[in-house]
XYZ file of C-alpha atoms in Angstrom:
688
model
C -96.807 -112.401 -7.926
C -94.893 -110.914 -9.454
C -92.037 -112.867 -10.290
C -88.788 -112.872 -9.861
C -87.011 -112.330 -13.653
C -89.340 -109.439 -13.326
C -88.462 -107.920 -10.376
C -84.781 -108.038 -11.210
C -85.257 -106.230 -14.711
C -87.402 -103.662 -12.800
C -84.399 -104.293 -10.295
C -81.652 -103.431 -12.938
C -83.625 -100.351 -14.001
C -83.756 -99.008 -10.871
C -79.821 -98.776 -11.016
C -79.328 -97.504 -14.250
C -81.423 -94.587 -13.404
C -79.491 -93.814 -10.210
C -76.267 -93.475 -11.964
C -78.016 -90.087 -14.341
C -76.468 -86.644 -12.345
C -79.693 -85.048 -13.792
C -81.818 -84.883 -10.657
C -85.151 -84.421 -12.414
C -85.007 -86.760 -15.011
C -83.501 -89.661 -13.041
C -86.312 -88.732 -10.441
C -89.009 -88.641 -13.791
C -88.247 -91.718 -14.993
C -88.445 -93.467 -11.592
C -91.697 -91.921 -10.985
C -92.505 -94.196 -14.764
C -91.063 -97.346 -13.157
C -92.658 -96.572 -9.654
C -95.461 -97.673 -10.708
C -94.548 -101.240 -10.450
C -92.924 -101.009 -6.887
C -94.795 -98.924 -3.893
C -91.773 -99.408 -2.286
C -90.007 -96.795 -3.693
C -92.711 -93.945 -2.446
C -91.080 -92.880 0.397
C -87.914 -92.629 -1.711
C -88.997 -90.326 -4.640
C -90.592 -88.283 -1.505
C -86.883 -87.565 0.005
C -84.967 -87.310 -4.007
C -87.728 -84.190 -4.894
C -86.258 -82.047 -0.963
C -82.972 -81.719 -3.730
C -84.875 -79.754 -6.579
C -83.831 -76.026 -6.719
C -86.689 -74.443 -8.075
C -89.810 -74.729 -5.803
C -92.174 -74.436 -8.561
C -90.623 -76.858 -10.315
C -90.612 -78.592 -7.078
C -94.722 -78.837 -6.214
C -95.546 -80.023 -9.205
C -92.723 -82.937 -8.862
C -94.945 -83.166 -5.633
C -97.896 -82.496 -7.628
C -97.414 -85.679 -10.072
C -96.210 -88.106 -7.827
C -98.857 -87.467 -5.841
C -100.956 -88.872 -8.324
C -99.317 -91.735 -9.093
C -99.227 -92.295 -5.316
C -102.784 -92.365 -5.386
C -103.656 -94.526 -8.460
C -100.453 -97.250 -7.527
C -101.240 -97.451 -3.474
C -103.336 -95.313 -2.009
C -102.971 -96.732 0.675
C -99.103 -95.135 1.655
C -101.353 -92.382 3.440
C -98.727 -91.166 5.018
C -95.748 -90.588 2.123
C -98.479 -87.990 0.903
C -99.099 -85.961 4.040
C -95.176 -85.895 3.924
C -94.769 -84.583 0.481
C -97.476 -81.561 2.230
C -95.590 -81.135 5.086
C -92.042 -81.324 2.868
C -93.469 -77.973 0.074
C -94.125 -76.801 4.100
C -90.482 -75.970 5.103
C -89.082 -75.232 1.873
C -92.735 -72.682 1.109
C -90.097 -69.332 2.687
C -87.560 -70.532 -1.204
C -90.279 -68.891 -2.892
C -90.153 -65.367 -1.203
C -86.454 -65.898 -0.761
C -83.036 -63.552 -2.770
C -83.006 -66.138 -5.534
C -86.153 -66.709 -6.828
C -87.437 -63.090 -6.839
C -84.011 -62.097 -7.996
C -85.405 -64.291 -11.334
C -88.506 -62.540 -10.792
C -87.406 -59.073 -11.977
C -85.116 -60.317 -14.473
C -88.652 -62.405 -16.408
C -90.493 -59.405 -15.090
C -92.764 -61.427 -13.627
C -95.027 -59.871 -10.685
C -95.119 -61.967 -7.417
C -98.511 -62.069 -7.465
C -99.037 -63.713 -10.782
C -96.451 -66.277 -9.805
C -98.444 -67.712 -6.906
C -101.328 -68.284 -8.888
C -98.654 -71.195 -11.184
C -98.125 -72.554 -7.821
C -102.390 -72.694 -6.640
C -102.784 -76.120 -9.400
C -100.780 -77.447 -8.276
C -101.048 -77.147 -4.387
C -104.428 -77.421 -5.038
C -104.004 -81.410 -7.281
C -101.825 -82.599 -3.151
C -104.278 -81.204 -0.529
C -106.801 -83.384 -2.895
C -105.222 -86.435 -2.822
C -104.472 -85.723 1.138
C -107.998 -84.523 1.536
C -109.545 -87.601 -0.379
C -111.190 -89.781 2.768
C -109.345 -87.930 5.174
C -110.042 -87.709 9.332
C -110.930 -85.225 10.670
C -108.034 -84.883 12.806
C -105.981 -84.979 9.816
C -107.641 -82.021 8.294
C -107.104 -79.412 11.456
C -103.550 -80.561 11.941
C -103.003 -78.899 8.682
C -104.421 -75.379 9.003
C -102.688 -75.882 12.401
C -99.221 -76.238 9.787
C -100.669 -72.896 6.929
C -101.318 -70.786 10.354
C -97.701 -71.423 11.991
C -96.465 -70.295 7.834
C -98.239 -67.326 8.839
C -101.871 -67.593 7.411
C -100.272 -67.490 3.875
C -102.812 -66.379 1.409
C -102.064 -68.823 -1.053
C -102.165 -71.903 0.959
C -105.316 -70.525 3.055
C -106.755 -70.534 -0.430
C -105.760 -73.517 -1.454
C -107.589 -75.690 1.166
C -110.199 -74.156 1.170
C -110.605 -74.953 -2.190
C -109.473 -78.058 -1.650
C -111.531 -79.674 1.899
C -114.205 -80.931 1.955
C -117.510 -77.923 2.369
C -118.568 -79.273 5.519
C -114.884 -79.027 7.045
C -114.841 -75.555 5.571
C -118.862 -74.656 6.709
C -118.974 -75.302 10.578
C -114.915 -74.062 10.847
C -115.896 -70.452 8.970
C -115.363 -67.459 11.715
C -112.494 -69.460 12.210
C -110.879 -69.271 8.427
C -112.284 -65.386 8.678
C -110.108 -65.159 11.122
C -106.903 -66.319 9.664
C -108.327 -64.345 5.899
C -107.907 -61.298 7.705
C -104.613 -61.781 9.548
C -103.366 -62.483 5.645
C -100.898 -60.750 4.053
C -102.843 -59.588 0.772
C -99.493 -58.118 -0.902
C -98.864 -61.472 -2.862
C -102.583 -62.722 -3.187
C -105.894 -60.416 -3.029
C -108.385 -61.665 -0.062
C -111.379 -61.132 -2.395
C -110.192 -64.551 -3.894
C -109.676 -65.624 -0.505
C -113.821 -64.905 0.384
C -114.489 -66.201 -2.571
C -113.065 -68.894 -2.537
C -114.909 -69.517 0.573
C -118.090 -68.229 -0.032
C -117.716 -71.090 -3.179
C -117.869 -73.802 0.301
C -120.632 -72.603 1.612
C -123.252 -72.815 -1.552
C -122.617 -76.773 -0.992
C -122.421 -76.587 3.239
C -124.590 -74.459 5.906
C -122.488 -72.855 8.000
C -123.903 -72.854 12.155
C -127.187 -71.093 12.088
C -125.698 -68.705 14.842
C -122.826 -66.972 12.727
C -124.272 -67.262 9.002
C -125.271 -63.130 9.694
C -121.218 -62.151 11.174
C -119.891 -64.181 8.180
C -121.903 -62.684 5.684
C -121.314 -59.407 7.145
C -117.762 -59.814 7.817
C -116.687 -60.790 3.905
C -119.931 -58.168 2.636
C -117.528 -55.345 3.873
C -114.364 -56.938 1.816
C -116.309 -57.074 -1.134
C -118.062 -53.867 -1.293
C -114.571 -51.937 -0.981
C -113.223 -53.794 -3.926
C -112.614 -51.053 -6.442
C -112.389 -53.316 -9.829
C -115.610 -54.411 -11.441
C -114.655 -57.694 -12.094
C -113.207 -58.059 -8.693
C -116.637 -57.176 -7.557
C -119.023 -59.063 -9.139
C -116.443 -62.036 -9.764
C -117.216 -62.238 -5.454
C -120.732 -61.286 -5.176
C -121.829 -64.254 -7.071
C -121.016 -65.987 -5.404
C -121.882 -65.121 -2.459
C -124.798 -64.219 -3.874
C -125.786 -67.833 -2.710
C -125.039 -67.737 0.603
C -127.811 -64.912 1.084
C -130.693 -66.422 -1.074
C -129.990 -69.837 1.152
C -129.836 -68.253 4.496
C -132.208 -65.109 4.521
C -135.199 -62.755 3.505
C -135.769 -60.724 0.867
C -134.711 -58.073 2.681
C -131.164 -59.328 2.940
C -131.384 -60.379 -1.210
C -132.810 -57.222 -2.247
C -129.589 -54.957 -0.227
C -127.400 -57.307 -1.824
C -128.677 -56.581 -5.482
C -129.140 -53.058 -4.812
C -125.729 -53.324 -3.927
C -124.543 -54.922 -7.306
C -125.644 -51.846 -8.912
C -123.939 -49.555 -7.449
C -120.751 -51.235 -8.417
C -121.690 -52.368 -12.467
C -123.381 -49.177 -13.497
C -121.048 -46.371 -12.921
C -119.536 -46.480 -16.982
C -120.917 -49.373 -17.840
C -119.164 -52.242 -15.950
C -121.965 -54.396 -16.698
C -121.601 -54.602 -20.268
C -118.319 -57.044 -19.815
C -120.326 -59.031 -17.004
C -123.338 -60.722 -18.307
C -122.500 -64.285 -17.632
C -121.878 -63.599 -13.708
C -125.309 -61.091 -13.615
C -127.150 -64.061 -15.129
C -125.372 -66.592 -12.443
C -127.045 -63.967 -9.986
C -130.244 -64.364 -11.413
C -130.255 -67.171 -12.131
C -129.640 -67.576 -7.568
C -132.110 -65.837 -6.872
C -134.710 -68.000 -8.340
C -133.194 -71.388 -7.583
C -134.937 -69.514 -3.831
C -137.730 -67.283 -4.799
C -140.153 -69.462 -5.991
C -142.725 -67.651 -4.407
C -143.066 -65.080 -7.332
C -145.393 -62.524 -5.521
C -142.190 -61.876 -3.164
C -139.275 -61.613 -6.014
C -141.000 -58.901 -7.745
C -142.263 -56.988 -4.669
C -138.471 -57.051 -4.232
C -137.435 -53.205 -5.133
C -134.725 -53.948 -6.647
C -134.970 -57.092 -8.622
C -136.672 -55.060 -11.938
C -133.517 -52.416 -11.754
C -130.997 -55.578 -12.044
C -133.120 -56.567 -14.771
C -132.684 -52.749 -16.132
C -128.548 -53.707 -16.560
C -129.076 -56.853 -19.191
C -129.175 -54.485 -22.465
C -127.978 -56.731 -25.065
C -130.630 -58.044 -26.177
C -129.923 -61.927 -26.551
C -128.623 -61.908 -23.022
C -131.653 -59.507 -21.801
C -134.343 -62.405 -23.798
C -131.828 -65.598 -22.324
C -132.627 -63.867 -18.830
C -136.171 -63.676 -19.585
C -136.811 -67.202 -20.808
C -135.117 -68.061 -17.816
C -137.196 -65.986 -15.520
C -140.037 -67.607 -17.355
C -139.371 -71.095 -17.234
C -139.051 -71.349 -13.431
C -141.965 -69.529 -13.090
C -143.679 -72.063 -14.951
C -142.409 -74.953 -12.805
C -142.752 -73.406 -10.028
C -146.562 -71.191 -9.939
C -148.368 -74.626 -9.145
C -152.336 -72.625 -7.993
C -153.259 -69.770 -10.966
C -152.576 -66.011 -9.624
C -154.313 -62.792 -10.666
C -151.549 -60.627 -8.018
C -150.912 -57.694 -9.881
C -146.874 -57.501 -8.969
C -146.826 -60.613 -10.891
C -148.920 -59.889 -13.727
C -147.322 -56.752 -14.403
C -143.777 -58.037 -13.647
C -144.319 -61.193 -16.168
C -146.494 -58.874 -19.408
C -143.021 -56.618 -18.725
C -141.219 -60.006 -19.872
C -143.239 -61.821 -21.595
C -143.196 -58.739 -23.702
C -138.848 -58.655 -23.400
C -139.306 -62.031 -25.324
C -142.068 -61.465 -27.810
C -140.518 -58.332 -28.930
C -136.990 -60.324 -29.769
C -139.125 -61.957 -33.055
C -137.939 -60.168 -35.996
C -137.729 -61.696 -39.419
C -134.339 -63.850 -38.923
C -135.600 -65.068 -35.658
C -135.380 -68.695 -35.850
C -138.885 -71.323 -35.915
C -137.766 -73.280 -33.475
C -137.249 -69.990 -30.676
C -140.186 -68.729 -32.049
C -141.658 -72.418 -30.765
C -139.787 -71.773 -26.940
C -140.827 -68.629 -26.537
C -144.426 -68.944 -27.400
C -144.223 -72.176 -25.297
C -142.702 -69.471 -21.791
C -146.069 -67.134 -22.893
C -148.656 -69.153 -23.455
C -147.539 -71.240 -19.722
C -147.767 -67.675 -18.481
C -151.115 -66.986 -20.048
C -152.922 -70.103 -18.930
C -151.913 -69.880 -15.038
C -153.594 -66.231 -15.515
C -156.606 -66.125 -13.576
C -159.411 -63.216 -12.012
C -161.657 -66.214 -10.991
C -165.254 -65.280 -11.234
C -164.257 -62.131 -12.652
C -164.907 -62.852 -15.987
C -164.791 -59.218 -17.286
C -161.091 -58.759 -16.263
C -160.242 -62.471 -17.544
C -161.526 -60.654 -20.842
C -159.413 -57.672 -20.609
C -156.497 -59.482 -19.338
C -156.748 -61.369 -22.329
C -157.236 -58.267 -25.261
C -154.645 -56.823 -24.064
C -152.211 -59.378 -24.097
C -153.247 -59.718 -27.844
C -151.771 -56.669 -28.242
C -148.633 -56.784 -26.760
C -148.270 -60.681 -28.327
C -149.398 -60.858 -31.606
C -146.552 -61.469 -33.634
C -146.389 -64.922 -32.534
C -149.382 -67.151 -33.641
C -149.428 -69.739 -31.297
C -149.951 -67.472 -28.494
C -152.748 -65.317 -30.670
C -154.047 -69.675 -31.029
C -154.078 -69.944 -27.305
C -155.370 -66.242 -26.685
C -158.590 -68.276 -29.002
C -159.079 -71.035 -26.768
C -158.923 -69.354 -23.199
C -161.437 -66.729 -24.437
C -163.810 -69.523 -25.978
C -163.596 -71.928 -22.362
C -164.032 -68.415 -21.430
C -167.453 -68.428 -22.858
C -168.687 -72.132 -22.248
C -167.276 -71.303 -18.337
C -169.950 -68.310 -18.633
C -171.977 -70.866 -19.843
C -170.991 -73.640 -17.370
C -171.994 -70.913 -14.374
C -175.393 -70.142 -15.553
C -176.338 -73.324 -16.479
C -177.043 -72.267 -20.261
C -179.090 -69.377 -19.348
C -177.509 -66.568 -19.654
C -178.777 -63.068 -18.459
C -179.138 -59.805 -20.113
C -175.636 -58.973 -18.821
C -173.741 -62.442 -19.449
C -175.344 -62.866 -22.858
C -173.935 -59.491 -24.023
C -170.089 -61.219 -22.723
C -170.622 -64.071 -24.307
C -170.681 -62.347 -27.479
C -167.840 -59.790 -26.962
C -165.638 -63.743 -26.730
C -167.019 -64.255 -29.564
C -166.509 -61.255 -31.381
C -162.604 -61.437 -29.748
C -162.293 -64.575 -31.921
C -164.030 -63.649 -34.803
C -161.262 -60.460 -35.776
C -158.211 -62.661 -34.207
C -158.631 -65.330 -36.280
C -158.292 -64.009 -39.601
C -154.409 -62.566 -38.317
C -153.041 -65.933 -38.046
C -151.107 -67.469 -42.056
C -151.839 -71.234 -40.762
C -154.550 -71.813 -43.197
C -156.238 -75.077 -40.904
C -155.066 -73.243 -37.664
C -158.140 -70.691 -39.057
C -160.412 -73.261 -40.283
C -159.991 -75.622 -36.795
C -160.953 -72.178 -34.995
C -163.571 -71.157 -37.280
C -165.053 -74.967 -36.583
C -164.489 -74.631 -32.794
C -165.510 -71.234 -32.383
C -168.455 -71.425 -33.816
C -169.350 -74.693 -31.960
C -168.753 -71.795 -28.857
C -171.036 -69.637 -29.843
C -173.508 -72.278 -30.787
C -173.467 -73.466 -27.907
C -174.432 -70.400 -26.294
C -177.030 -69.160 -28.027
C -175.300 -66.982 -30.529
C -177.184 -68.451 -33.805
C -176.229 -65.211 -35.863
C -172.556 -65.091 -34.493
C -172.078 -68.707 -35.177
C -173.465 -68.943 -38.939
C -170.605 -65.733 -39.435
C -168.182 -68.164 -38.149
C -169.614 -71.174 -40.205
C -169.324 -69.419 -43.572
C -166.332 -67.400 -42.862
C -164.751 -70.990 -42.528
C -166.981 -72.702 -46.270
C -165.059 -68.896 -47.790
C -162.088 -70.263 -46.383
C -162.020 -73.661 -48.204
C -161.481 -73.153 -51.227
C -158.004 -71.154 -50.228
C -156.774 -74.032 -49.040
C -152.910 -75.254 -50.870
C -151.929 -78.541 -52.335
C -149.563 -78.448 -50.331
C -148.463 -77.327 -46.154
C -145.377 -77.122 -44.331
C -145.799 -79.456 -41.211
C -142.596 -79.536 -38.436
C -140.023 -77.976 -42.601
C -141.423 -80.552 -44.648
C -144.309 -79.813 -47.603
C -147.097 -82.135 -47.215
C -150.127 -82.681 -49.339
C -153.078 -80.997 -47.187
C -156.161 -83.746 -48.484
C -156.337 -85.071 -45.779
C -155.728 -82.598 -43.290
C -159.074 -81.274 -45.092
C -160.425 -84.316 -44.841
C -160.624 -84.365 -42.079
C -161.875 -80.628 -41.131
C -165.003 -81.241 -43.773
C -166.121 -84.240 -41.574
C -165.776 -82.711 -38.180
C -167.678 -80.027 -40.122
C -170.535 -81.652 -41.408
C -171.356 -83.906 -37.581
C -171.855 -79.533 -36.735
C -173.951 -79.825 -39.198
C -176.571 -81.633 -38.736
C -177.886 -79.340 -35.913
C -176.989 -76.051 -36.559
C -180.585 -74.809 -37.909
C -181.149 -72.792 -41.280
C -181.369 -69.035 -41.093
C -185.032 -67.868 -42.253
C -183.952 -65.678 -44.855
C -181.458 -67.817 -46.459
C -183.780 -71.144 -47.412
C -183.322 -74.365 -46.652
C -179.841 -76.553 -45.578
C -178.191 -73.558 -46.690
C -174.503 -73.740 -45.490
C -174.775 -77.581 -46.768
C -175.150 -76.265 -50.497
C -172.887 -73.668 -50.035
C -170.072 -76.435 -48.815
C -171.032 -78.304 -51.447
C -170.228 -75.839 -54.100
C -167.405 -74.954 -52.902
C -166.380 -78.595 -52.377
C -167.394 -78.592 -56.121
C -165.314 -75.819 -57.211
C -162.507 -76.766 -54.712
C -159.675 -78.671 -57.767
C -158.777 -81.641 -56.978
C -155.572 -84.169 -57.656
C -156.812 -87.089 -60.871
C -155.822 -89.159 -58.469
C -157.387 -88.455 -55.336
C -160.648 -89.477 -54.495
C -160.799 -88.110 -50.931
C -163.549 -85.653 -52.705
C -165.581 -88.571 -53.191
C -164.380 -90.002 -49.238
C -166.413 -85.825 -48.541
C -169.397 -86.859 -50.444
C -169.630 -89.828 -48.768
C -169.826 -88.391 -45.282
C -172.608 -85.674 -47.056
C -174.546 -88.488 -48.151
C -173.812 -89.520 -43.610
C -174.781 -86.806 -42.864
C -178.254 -86.031 -45.508
C -178.966 -89.553 -43.212
C -178.975 -88.661 -40.186
C -180.297 -84.559 -41.419
C -183.624 -87.427 -42.889
C -184.783 -88.654 -38.992
C -187.409 -87.473 -37.709
C -185.613 -86.957 -34.128
C -181.309 -85.958 -34.701
C -178.857 -88.050 -32.895
C -177.705 -84.906 -31.053
C -178.266 -81.280 -29.906
C -176.880 -78.342 -28.833
C -178.531 -77.227 -25.300
C -181.753 -74.781 -25.941
C -180.894 -74.580 -29.388
C -183.459 -75.711 -31.619
C -182.219 -77.978 -34.571
C -183.639 -78.754 -37.869
C -185.665 -81.483 -37.148
C -187.797 -79.762 -34.361
C -187.963 -76.088 -36.879
C -189.641 -78.804 -39.527
C -190.323 -81.658 -37.838
C -190.503 -83.820 -40.516
C -192.082 -81.626 -43.247
C -192.149 -83.176 -46.129
C -191.369 -80.516 -48.226
C -188.281 -79.996 -46.587
C -187.232 -83.893 -47.041
C -187.723 -83.629 -50.297
C -185.126 -81.296 -50.276
C -182.891 -83.364 -48.261
C -182.976 -86.525 -50.583
C -182.690 -84.550 -54.211
C -179.395 -83.014 -52.582
C -178.478 -86.128 -51.440
C -179.514 -88.019 -55.098
C -177.512 -85.372 -56.442
C -174.119 -86.267 -54.619
C -175.046 -89.702 -54.756
C -174.745 -88.817 -59.069
C -171.470 -87.078 -58.414
C -170.024 -90.644 -56.500
C -170.952 -92.752 -58.959
C -170.562 -90.408 -61.498
C -166.670 -90.927 -60.596
C -166.531 -94.728 -59.860
C -167.777 -94.858 -63.408
C -164.520 -92.433 -64.661
C -162.649 -95.746 -62.489
C -163.048 -98.240 -65.131
C -159.874 -97.335 -67.238
C -157.123 -100.659 -65.767
C -154.455 -98.395 -64.405
C -157.515 -97.518 -61.488
C -159.506 -100.683 -61.364
C -158.342 -101.431 -57.833
C -159.106 -97.743 -56.278
C -162.609 -98.155 -58.514
C -163.090 -101.320 -56.284
C -161.977 -100.838 -52.937
C -165.419 -96.759 -53.762
C -167.210 -99.171 -55.061
C -166.884 -101.341 -51.621
C -166.503 -98.194 -49.254
C -169.703 -96.792 -50.380
C -171.293 -99.702 -50.227
C -170.781 -99.999 -46.647
C -171.850 -96.256 -46.210
C -174.887 -96.984 -47.841
C -175.316 -100.263 -45.271
C -174.774 -97.904 -42.591
C -177.706 -95.454 -43.252
C -179.326 -96.239 -46.401
C -183.273 -97.523 -46.024
C -182.674 -100.751 -47.987
C -185.951 -101.279 -48.249
C -185.746 -98.950 -51.124
C -186.140 -101.875 -53.893
C -183.815 -98.323 -55.697
C -181.880 -98.660 -53.253
C -181.489 -102.143 -52.517
C -180.561 -101.697 -56.428
C -177.770 -99.542 -55.881
C -175.762 -101.802 -53.366
C -176.161 -104.672 -55.664
C -174.965 -103.279 -57.844
C -171.854 -101.931 -55.582
C -170.817 -104.862 -54.584
C -171.008 -106.675 -57.914
C -168.846 -103.685 -59.134
C -166.801 -104.144 -56.450
C -165.749 -107.357 -57.584
C -165.965 -107.132 -60.730
C -162.494 -106.786 -61.790
C -160.527 -108.720 -60.024
C -159.858 -106.512 -56.869
C -161.514 -107.142 -54.512
C -160.950 -107.176 -50.840
C -162.457 -110.689 -50.318
C -161.724 -111.208 -46.854
C -163.143 -107.638 -45.866
C -166.301 -107.925 -48.043
C -166.830 -111.874 -46.455
C -166.571 -110.511 -43.128
C -169.223 -107.747 -44.816
C -171.570 -111.078 -45.328
C -171.826 -112.286 -42.376
C -172.495 -108.809 -40.710
C -176.002 -108.545 -43.192
C -176.213 -112.059 -41.872
C -176.399 -111.665 -38.076
C -178.114 -108.244 -38.429
C -180.994 -110.447 -40.843
C -182.289 -111.928 -37.577
C -183.457 -108.402 -35.963
C -187.308 -108.099 -36.309
C -186.607 -104.499 -37.947
C -183.709 -106.481 -40.757
C -185.542 -109.267 -41.218
C -184.822 -107.248 -44.571
C -181.809 -108.012 -45.434
C -181.956 -111.939 -45.246
C -183.334 -111.172 -48.769
C -179.971 -108.385 -49.538
C -177.917 -111.112 -48.897
C -178.958 -114.169 -51.334
C -178.330 -110.490 -53.093
C -174.578 -110.551 -52.597
C -172.618 -113.190 -54.098
C -168.982 -113.657 -53.302
C -166.993 -114.292 -56.548
C -163.437 -116.106 -55.868
C -159.979 -114.870 -57.093
C -158.904 -116.573 -60.525
């Protein structure tokens, strides 16, 4: 509770304010102190009646309502009284005093009336907040008694709840018709009504009549800007409640009004809004693109930046709402046109983020196109798409993946047994990939796609085509730069090259040798490329690669490879464990091991001893996993590597302890009993 001293001080200030002769300063100061004593609200409401200028008076009432809602929201009667007092004095606007003043100031009456709208809107919003419908109905009736003044009616539709307006839409239309249009244009009233109907639904039986009545007024508007401001609002009502026939009619009317004198150039935001409203309500794109006037409507977007934004909007809606794949020619033709528009906007100045976004949208469309079992038609579509979207690399990558998938689906349908027709078809798919990959700028995209496409060719028994892919990948390795751009930053490329080569080795295991090229032709070619590649002095990736080559050659020496491609005979079948083949494999393995040991020897300097220790242990683990340690020479090499790993005190003791435990555990298996002897030859040195 407020203490007596505060009350006395406040009253003292009120008495001081009451002595101010000028009404407006006195009212303003009282309003400020009114925050403390809400009982003054009725008195201040009456005080405003003394303000002669109706515009000043209405803003005074708006301010009083604002303060009243904040301090005494329960005193609704005083807020209502403010509005009723305004209605009583509203006729002053048309009185001689105001009219003469407007003439002196050269202000037109329509412009002058718009100055009242914010204040009236605020007063009505305060009154209508949580108000009963009885009060809102009373407000409407009082407005009618003023001759359906357009200014008041517009404020009523702006302030009252949308549900209240929607259920009485026909009454409001009747009131709008009776309004005097000289001061406040009727199209603004229909615009306000349309805004309410976008938020709440009118009675179903009245919906068509409401649209017809509104459009009669809207279509007669001469000003393109006035017209499009209304048409934009009512398009949502049309889409919400009617079929494509009515929507098409409205689109045709918009085109008719906005095409003359290129009026559409000044209305791009409103036209964009119309497109957004249409695609918000029409999620069936076969229906959307069957609208006769939809594509002609898009032709009005002749400014490239705006046209591209509209196309992006359409594609985002398609990707979001098209839940099933489609082959509908209406959809495909329309969206190919939309995607082509986006693609053609790309130039040298286009930002990378923008390119990624456009490519993502086009890829989303491509993934949703399916001709079912008509694989030839699907391939023809991808060929057409490649010619249309050649400037966006992610789209080309997507097309290569899609064509590879198409080849594998063909294989699945034929259960791996291709007929003459399907064999020719998968070769066509392979050819598509082979001629598309070189157009990519990203070297790792090319490498990985050569490898993937070669694997697809192999799976479809296209052996010569597979060889072509693998040879192309090998010839590309020397072109790998030392650094590559990753999300705007230059990063070393060795790690990516190492990852690719390890994947490549896994595939090389099952590739059969070409009958005219000699034993392990692809492996030797790749090793020559790796040998000639310029590696950094402080980088050990070359040796890690050679270690993986040893893994590969070890797998190739087995009687039966650990995996195969169905219906492709790998070298284990072709050579059948031939001693000559095994000798070639062993010889190549010795050459690679010699390279690894030379590198380890070169790391014998003080600053590289830690790297030497790590690599020695790494190579020891490889021999342990892949080598036959019953071979005395290999067994001795393993022991030497173990000792080298801990020779200079840089050994990873924890890893070495676990490795030794593993060897002892494995020695319990009969086929690995020789591990027990090996364990005895592997001492562990403690760090000093």
